[in-house]
Amino acid sequence: MALSDFILNSKETTIGLDEIHLSEENKALLAQLLKEFKHLPILEQYQLPVDNKVFLAGHTGCGKTTTAKAIAQALDKKIIVLNVGNIVSSRLGETAKNITEVFKKAIREKAVLFLDEFDSIGRLRDQEDKDSAEMKRLVNTVIQLIDELPNDTLLIAATNHASIIDSALLRRFQLKLKFNLPNQEALDDYYDSLLERFPKEIRNVERVYNISYAEAKDITFRAMKNIIIANEEVKALNKLHNNVER
C-alpha cells in the first residue's frame, strides 16, 4: 500500500484549545508547550530543546484526538494523523519502513505528527517468541525515530491503554497528559455549553453522568433531535388538521 493510504485526513472542524474541557494541569502543560514553540529560535540559540514529544493517555472519548488537532491549529502547523493499529503488519519489517516514511514526511513539513492507538506497538511485544527479535527491532526503530525528531516537529501519541506500552518508549515523551472521565460538575458545564444554542423551552433533557464527553455529546444531540423532530411532526399534523377543517 502507498504511504498515503495510512494517513488519515480528517474533515472535522477543529475547535480551539480554549474550547476543550481540559484539566488545570493539562492546560498548564499545553500553555508551556505553545510558549516554547513560539520562542523556538531563542531557545535554539541557547541549545535548549523544546518539549516536542507529547503523550496523551486516558479514557476513550475524553478529548485526546480533539486536543491534538487543536494543538496543531494553535501552532499553525499541518497535522498528519496516523492510526498505528492500521499500519501494523504481520511483516514487521514493512511496518518499520512505513512508520519511518511517516516520520520523514512530518519532519519535511515541520508538522504535528499524531500517532493514534500508540499501544499497538506495545501489544506487538506481547506476541509469540518466534517474532520477538523482529518486534524488538520495530520498537527500537520507533525509539530512534523519536530520539532524532527535530525541534520544529511535534510528535503526539495517544492511547487508551498506556499500561501495555514499553517503558523505553514512554520515557521519550517529555509531556504526559492524562484524560480522565469528567466529574459531575464538569459534565454539567459541558451539557450547558452544548444546549445553549437551542431555545430554552426545549433544553430540559435527561443528563447522564460517569461517561465521557463524547458520550455526553451523543446523548444530548440525540435527545435534541428527537425533541425537534417531534415538534415538527406536531406542527405538520396541526397544519393538516386546520386545512381539513377549512
C-alpha positions as YAML, in Angstrom:
chain: A
units: angstrom
residues:
- id: 1
  name: MET
  ca: [0.00, 0.00, 0.00]
- id: 2
  name: ALA
  ca: [1.08, 3.57, -0.60]
- id: 3
  name: LEU
  ca: [2.04, 5.81, 2.32]
- id: 4
  name: SER
  ca: [-0.99, 8.00, 1.66]
- id: 5
  name: ASP
  ca: [-3.26, 5.02, 2.35]
- id: 6
  name: PHE
  ca: [-2.20, 5.04, 6.00]
- id: 7
  name: ILE
  ca: [-2.55, 8.77, 6.66]
- id: 8
  name: LEU
  ca: [-5.97, 9.97, 7.75]
- id: 9
  name: ASN
  ca: [-7.25, 13.35, 6.59]
- id: 10
  name: SER
  ca: [-9.95, 14.47, 8.98]
- id: 11
  name: LYS
  ca: [-12.73, 16.70, 7.64]
- id: 12
  name: GLU
  ca: [-13.93, 17.62, 11.12]
- id: 13
  name: THR
  ca: [-13.93, 21.27, 12.10]
- id: 14
  name: THR
  ca: [-11.17, 21.90, 14.61]
- id: 15
  name: ILE
  ca: [-12.05, 23.78, 17.78]
- id: 16
  name: GLY
  ca: [-9.64, 25.92, 19.79]
- id: 17
  name: LEU
  ca: [-7.78, 24.68, 22.85]
- id: 18
  name: ASP
  ca: [-9.73, 27.15, 25.00]
- id: 19
  name: GLU
  ca: [-12.97, 25.42, 23.95]
- id: 20
  name: ILE
  ca: [-11.82, 21.98, 25.11]
- id: 21
  name: HIS
  ca: [-12.68, 20.89, 28.64]
- id: 22
  name: LEU
  ca: [-9.15, 20.25, 29.93]
- id: 23
  name: SER
  ca: [-7.94, 19.77, 33.49]
- id: 24
  name: GLU
  ca: [-5.99, 22.65, 35.01]
- id: 25
  name: GLU
  ca: [-2.83, 20.54, 34.92]
- id: 26
  name: ASN
  ca: [-3.25, 19.79, 31.21]
- id: 27
  name: LYS
  ca: [-3.97, 23.46, 30.47]
- id: 28
  name: ALA
  ca: [-0.74, 24.49, 32.18]
- id: 29
  name: LEU
  ca: [1.34, 21.89, 30.33]
- id: 30
  name: LEU
  ca: [-0.08, 22.88, 26.95]
- id: 31
  name: ALA
  ca: [0.33, 26.59, 27.64]
- id: 32
  name: GLN
  ca: [4.03, 25.97, 28.31]
- id: 33
  name: LEU
  ca: [4.28, 23.90, 25.11]
- id: 34
  name: LEU
  ca: [2.83, 26.70, 22.99]
- id: 35
  name: LYS
  ca: [5.20, 29.25, 24.57]
- id: 36
  name: GLU
  ca: [8.23, 27.09, 23.83]
- id: 37
  name: PHE
  ca: [7.32, 26.77, 20.15]
- id: 38
  name: LYS
  ca: [6.62, 30.50, 19.98]
- id: 39
  name: HIS
  ca: [10.12, 31.21, 21.26]
- id: 40
  name: LEU
  ca: [11.82, 28.34, 19.46]
- id: 41
  name: PRO
  ca: [14.58, 30.46, 17.78]
- id: 42
  name: ILE
  ca: [15.88, 31.95, 21.03]
- id: 43
  name: LEU
  ca: [15.73, 28.56, 22.79]
- id: 44
  name: GLU
  ca: [17.78, 27.03, 19.99]
- id: 45
  name: GLN
  ca: [20.37, 29.79, 20.34]
- id: 46
  name: TYR
  ca: [20.94, 28.53, 23.86]
- id: 47
  name: GLN
  ca: [20.84, 24.91, 22.63]
- id: 48
  name: LEU
  ca: [17.72, 24.23, 24.69]
- id: 49
  name: PRO
  ca: [15.39, 21.56, 23.28]
- id: 50
  name: VAL
  ca: [11.65, 22.19, 23.25]
- id: 51
  name: ASP
  ca: [9.26, 19.65, 24.72]
- id: 52
  name: ASN
  ca: [8.11, 18.36, 21.35]
- id: 53
  name: LYS
  ca: [7.03, 14.85, 22.35]
- id: 54
  name: VAL
  ca: [3.60, 14.67, 23.98]
- id: 55
  name: PHE
  ca: [1.86, 11.56, 25.28]
- id: 56
  name: LEU
  ca: [-1.94, 11.57, 25.74]
- id: 57
  name: ALA
  ca: [-3.45, 8.74, 27.75]
- id: 58
  name: GLY
  ca: [-6.89, 8.05, 29.12]
- id: 59
  name: HIS
  ca: [-10.46, 7.02, 28.59]
- id: 60
  name: THR
  ca: [-11.80, 6.98, 25.05]
- id: 61
  name: GLY
  ca: [-13.99, 9.95, 24.13]
- id: 62
  name: CYS
  ca: [-12.35, 12.36, 26.58]
- id: 63
  name: GLY
  ca: [-10.71, 14.63, 24.02]
- id: 64
  name: LYS
  ca: [-7.31, 13.22, 23.07]
- id: 65
  name: THR
  ca: [-7.78, 13.48, 19.30]
- id: 66
  name: THR
  ca: [-9.55, 16.83, 19.56]
- id: 67
  name: THR
  ca: [-6.69, 18.15, 21.70]
- id: 68
  name: ALA
  ca: [-4.06, 17.01, 19.20]
- id: 69
  name: LYS
  ca: [-5.85, 18.79, 16.36]
- id: 70
  name: ALA
  ca: [-6.31, 21.93, 18.46]
- id: 71
  name: ILE
  ca: [-2.58, 22.00, 19.30]
- id: 72
  name: ALA
  ca: [-1.73, 21.85, 15.60]
- id: 73
  name: GLN
  ca: [-4.15, 24.70, 14.92]
- id: 74
  name: ALA
  ca: [-2.69, 26.79, 17.75]
- id: 75
  name: LEU
  ca: [0.82, 26.26, 16.34]
- id: 76
  name: ASP
  ca: [-0.39, 26.93, 12.76]
- id: 77
  name: LYS
  ca: [1.03, 23.59, 11.70]
- id: 78
  name: LYS
  ca: [-0.28, 20.85, 9.45]
- id: 79
  name: ILE
  ca: [-1.31, 17.72, 11.33]
- id: 80
  name: ILE
  ca: [-0.53, 14.25, 10.00]
- id: 81
  name: VAL
  ca: [-2.80, 11.69, 11.63]
- id: 82
  name: LEU
  ca: [-1.70, 8.06, 11.66]
- id: 83
  name: ASN
  ca: [-3.63, 5.23, 13.28]
- id: 84
  name: VAL
  ca: [-0.80, 2.91, 14.34]
- id: 85
  name: GLY
  ca: [-3.19, -0.02, 14.54]
- id: 86
  name: ASN
  ca: [-3.86, 0.30, 10.81]
- id: 87
  name: ILE
  ca: [-0.21, 0.43, 9.80]
- id: 88
  name: VAL
  ca: [0.92, -2.58, 11.84]
- id: 89
  name: SER
  ca: [1.58, -5.56, 9.58]
- id: 90
  name: SER
  ca: [2.42, -9.20, 10.13]
- id: 91
  name: ARG
  ca: [5.59, -8.34, 8.22]
- id: 92
  name: LEU
  ca: [7.13, -6.21, 10.95]
- id: 93
  name: GLY
  ca: [9.98, -5.03, 8.75]
- id: 94
  name: GLU
  ca: [7.40, -3.47, 6.44]
- id: 95
  name: THR
  ca: [5.73, -1.80, 9.42]
- id: 96
  name: ALA
  ca: [9.03, -0.23, 10.49]
- id: 97
  name: LYS
  ca: [9.58, 1.05, 6.95]
- id: 98
  name: ASN
  ca: [6.10, 2.61, 6.77]
- id: 99
  name: ILE
  ca: [6.41, 4.32, 10.15]
- id: 100
  name: THR
  ca: [9.82, 5.67, 9.13]
- id: 101
  name: GLU
  ca: [8.31, 7.19, 5.99]
- id: 102
  name: VAL
  ca: [5.57, 8.88, 8.00]
- id: 103
  name: PHE
  ca: [8.16, 10.40, 10.36]
- id: 104
  name: LYS
  ca: [10.19, 11.64, 7.38]
- id: 105
  name: LYS
  ca: [7.09, 13.31, 5.91]
- id: 106
  name: ALA
  ca: [6.32, 15.04, 9.22]
- id: 107
  name: ILE
  ca: [9.91, 16.29, 9.50]
- id: 108
  name: ARG
  ca: [9.95, 17.61, 5.92]
- id: 109
  name: GLU
  ca: [6.75, 19.54, 6.54]
- id: 110
  name: LYS
  ca: [7.64, 20.61, 10.12]
- id: 111
  name: ALA
  ca: [4.24, 19.24, 11.02]
- id: 112
  name: VAL
  ca: [2.45, 17.79, 14.00]
- id: 113
  name: LEU
  ca: [2.58, 14.00, 13.79]
- id: 114
  name: PHE
  ca: [-0.32, 12.42, 15.67]
- id: 115
  name: LEU
  ca: [0.05, 8.68, 16.31]
- id: 116
  name: ASP
  ca: [-3.28, 7.31, 17.48]
- id: 117
  name: GLU
  ca: [-3.63, 3.85, 19.09]
- id: 118
  name: PHE
  ca: [0.04, 4.02, 20.01]
- id: 119
  name: ASP
  ca: [-0.45, 0.95, 22.21]
- id: 120
  name: SER
  ca: [-0.49, -1.19, 19.04]
- id: 121
  name: ILE
  ca: [3.30, -1.09, 19.14]
- id: 122
  name: GLY
  ca: [3.28, -2.13, 22.79]
- id: 123
  name: ARG
  ca: [0.99, -5.05, 22.03]
- id: 124
  name: LEU
  ca: [3.39, -6.32, 19.41]
- id: 125
  name: ARG
  ca: [5.92, -7.14, 22.10]
- id: 126
  name: ASP
  ca: [3.44, -9.48, 23.76]
- id: 127
  name: GLN
  ca: [3.22, -11.83, 20.80]
- id: 128
  name: GLU
  ca: [4.83, -15.22, 20.39]
- id: 129
  name: ASP
  ca: [8.56, -15.69, 20.93]
- id: 130
  name: LYS
  ca: [9.24, -16.56, 17.30]
- id: 131
  name: ASP
  ca: [8.71, -12.90, 16.39]
- id: 132
  name: SER
  ca: [10.29, -11.33, 19.47]
- id: 133
  name: ALA
  ca: [13.54, -10.28, 17.76]
- id: 134
  name: GLU
  ca: [11.67, -8.59, 14.91]
- id: 135
  name: MET
  ca: [9.32, -6.90, 17.36]
- id: 136
  name: LYS
  ca: [12.21, -5.53, 19.37]
- id: 137
  name: ARG
  ca: [13.73, -4.16, 16.17]
- id: 138
  name: LEU
  ca: [10.45, -2.39, 15.37]
- id: 139
  name: VAL
  ca: [10.28, -0.78, 18.82]
- id: 140
  name: ASN
  ca: [13.97, 0.18, 18.56]
- id: 141
  name: THR
  ca: [13.25, 1.79, 15.17]
- id: 142
  name: VAL
  ca: [10.45, 3.88, 16.69]
- id: 143
  name: ILE
  ca: [12.68, 4.86, 19.63]
- id: 144
  name: GLN
  ca: [15.39, 6.00, 17.23]
- id: 145
  name: LEU
  ca: [12.87, 8.00, 15.16]
- id: 146
  name: ILE
  ca: [11.61, 9.73, 18.29]
- id: 147
  name: ASP
  ca: [15.13, 10.49, 19.51]
- id: 148
  name: GLU
  ca: [16.08, 12.07, 16.18]
- id: 149
  name: LEU
  ca: [12.98, 14.25, 15.90]
- id: 150
  name: PRO
  ca: [13.99, 17.88, 15.27]
- id: 151
  name: ASN
  ca: [12.74, 20.74, 17.46]
- id: 152
  name: ASP
  ca: [10.40, 22.16, 14.83]
- id: 153
  name: THR
  ca: [8.39, 18.93, 14.51]
- id: 154
  name: LEU
  ca: [5.89, 17.94, 17.19]
- id: 155
  name: LEU
  ca: [5.06, 14.32, 17.99]
- id: 156
  name: ILE
  ca: [1.81, 13.50, 19.80]
- id: 157
  name: ALA
  ca: [0.99, 9.89, 20.68]
- id: 158
  name: ALA
  ca: [-2.34, 8.79, 22.12]
- id: 159
  name: THR
  ca: [-3.63, 5.60, 23.71]
- id: 160
  name: ASN
  ca: [-6.43, 4.23, 25.84]
- id: 161
  name: HIS
  ca: [-4.07, 1.56, 27.21]
- id: 162
  name: ALA
  ca: [-0.90, 3.21, 28.48]
- id: 163
  name: SER
  ca: [0.00, 0.31, 30.78]
- id: 164
  name: ILE
  ca: [0.95, -2.03, 27.95]
- id: 165
  name: ILE
  ca: [3.38, 0.34, 26.22]
- id: 166
  name: ASP
  ca: [7.07, -0.38, 26.63]
- id: 167
  name: SER
  ca: [8.68, 1.84, 29.28]
- id: 168
  name: ALA
  ca: [11.56, 2.67, 26.94]
- id: 169
  name: LEU
  ca: [9.05, 4.27, 24.57]
- id: 170
  name: LEU
  ca: [7.25, 6.14, 27.32]
- id: 171
  name: ARG
  ca: [10.47, 7.70, 28.60]
- id: 172
  name: ARG
  ca: [10.90, 9.50, 25.28]
- id: 173
  name: PHE
  ca: [7.90, 11.75, 25.93]
- id: 174
  name: GLN
  ca: [8.62, 14.88, 27.96]
- id: 175
  name: LEU
  ca: [4.95, 15.77, 28.47]
- id: 176
  name: LYS
  ca: [2.39, 13.23, 29.62]
- id: 177
  name: LEU
  ca: [-1.25, 14.31, 29.81]
- id: 178
  name: LYS
  ca: [-3.95, 12.23, 31.46]
- id: 179
  name: PHE
  ca: [-7.54, 12.33, 30.20]
- id: 180
  name: ASN
  ca: [-9.91, 11.02, 32.85]
- id: 181
  name: LEU
  ca: [-13.68, 10.73, 32.83]
- id: 182
  name: PRO
  ca: [-15.16, 14.12, 33.78]
- id: 183
  name: ASN
  ca: [-16.87, 14.52, 37.16]
- id: 184
  name: GLN
  ca: [-20.50, 15.66, 37.51]
- id: 185
  name: GLU
  ca: [-19.62, 19.36, 37.71]
- id: 186
  name: ALA
  ca: [-17.50, 19.20, 34.57]
- id: 187
  name: LEU
  ca: [-20.20, 17.31, 32.71]
- id: 188
  name: ASP
  ca: [-22.85, 19.82, 33.78]
- id: 189
  name: ASP
  ca: [-20.71, 22.61, 32.34]
- id: 190
  name: TYR
  ca: [-20.34, 20.62, 29.15]
- id: 191
  name: TYR
  ca: [-24.07, 19.89, 28.90]
- id: 192
  name: ASP
  ca: [-24.75, 23.61, 29.39]
- id: 193
  name: SER
  ca: [-22.34, 24.51, 26.57]
- id: 194
  name: LEU
  ca: [-23.99, 22.01, 24.23]
- id: 195
  name: LEU
  ca: [-27.53, 23.16, 25.00]
- id: 196
  name: GLU
  ca: [-27.02, 26.92, 24.88]
- id: 197
  name: ARG
  ca: [-27.60, 27.01, 21.11]
- id: 198
  name: PHE
  ca: [-31.13, 25.67, 21.48]
- id: 199
  name: PRO
  ca: [-34.31, 27.50, 22.63]
- id: 200
  name: LYS
  ca: [-34.70, 27.47, 26.41]
- id: 201
  name: GLU
  ca: [-38.06, 25.71, 26.28]
- id: 202
  name: ILE
  ca: [-36.52, 22.53, 24.81]
- id: 203
  name: ARG
  ca: [-33.28, 22.34, 26.80]
- id: 204
  name: ASN
  ca: [-34.66, 20.14, 29.57]
- id: 205
  name: VAL
  ca: [-33.01, 16.83, 28.62]
- id: 206
  name: GLU
  ca: [-32.03, 13.99, 30.94]
- id: 207
  name: ARG
  ca: [-28.37, 14.25, 31.94]
- id: 208
  name: VAL
  ca: [-26.27, 11.10, 32.28]
- id: 209
  name: TYR
  ca: [-23.06, 11.05, 34.36]
- id: 210
  name: ASN
  ca: [-19.95, 8.90, 34.75]
- id: 211
  name: ILE
  ca: [-19.45, 8.96, 31.00]
- id: 212
  name: SER
  ca: [-17.04, 10.64, 28.57]
- id: 213
  name: TYR
  ca: [-17.56, 14.00, 26.85]
- id: 214
  name: ALA
  ca: [-18.12, 12.22, 23.54]
- id: 215
  name: GLU
  ca: [-20.83, 10.05, 25.06]
- id: 216
  name: ALA
  ca: [-22.48, 13.09, 26.67]
- id: 217
  name: LYS
  ca: [-22.47, 14.87, 23.31]
- id: 218
  name: ASP
  ca: [-24.09, 11.91, 21.56]
- id: 219
  name: ILE
  ca: [-26.78, 11.62, 24.25]
- id: 220
  name: THR
  ca: [-27.54, 15.35, 24.18]
- id: 221
  name: PHE
  ca: [-27.73, 15.68, 20.42]
- id: 222
  name: ARG
  ca: [-29.85, 12.54, 20.11]
- id: 223
  name: ALA
  ca: [-32.31, 13.91, 22.67]
- id: 224
  name: MET
  ca: [-32.43, 17.30, 20.94]
- id: 225
  name: LYS
  ca: [-33.04, 15.72, 17.54]
- id: 226
  name: ASN
  ca: [-35.93, 13.68, 18.96]
- id: 227
  name: ILE
  ca: [-37.49, 16.78, 20.54]
- id: 228
  name: ILE
  ca: [-37.09, 18.93, 17.41]
- id: 229
  name: ILE
  ca: [-38.43, 16.23, 15.09]
- id: 230
  name: ALA
  ca: [-41.39, 15.54, 17.40]
- id: 231
  name: ASN
  ca: [-42.23, 19.27, 17.48]
- id: 232
  name: GLU
  ca: [-42.07, 19.49, 13.70]
- id: 233
  name: GLU
  ca: [-44.34, 16.48, 13.30]
- id: 234
  name: VAL
  ca: [-46.89, 18.03, 15.69]
- id: 235
  name: LYS
  ca: [-46.78, 21.25, 13.64]
- id: 236
  name: ALA
  ca: [-47.35, 19.26, 10.45]
- id: 237
  name: LEU
  ca: [-50.34, 17.41, 11.96]
- id: 238
  name: ASN
  ca: [-51.87, 20.65, 13.26]
- id: 239
  name: LYS
  ca: [-51.46, 22.26, 9.84]
- id: 240
  name: LEU
  ca: [-53.09, 19.27, 8.17]
- id: 241
  name: HIS
  ca: [-55.94, 19.33, 10.69]
- id: 242
  name: ASN
  ca: [-56.51, 23.07, 10.13]
- id: 243
  name: ASN
  ca: [-56.61, 22.59, 6.37]
- id: 244
  name: VAL
  ca: [-59.21, 19.79, 6.70]
- id: 245
  name: GLU
  ca: [-61.42, 21.97, 8.90]
- id: 246
  name: ARG
  ca: [-61.43, 24.70, 6.28]
...
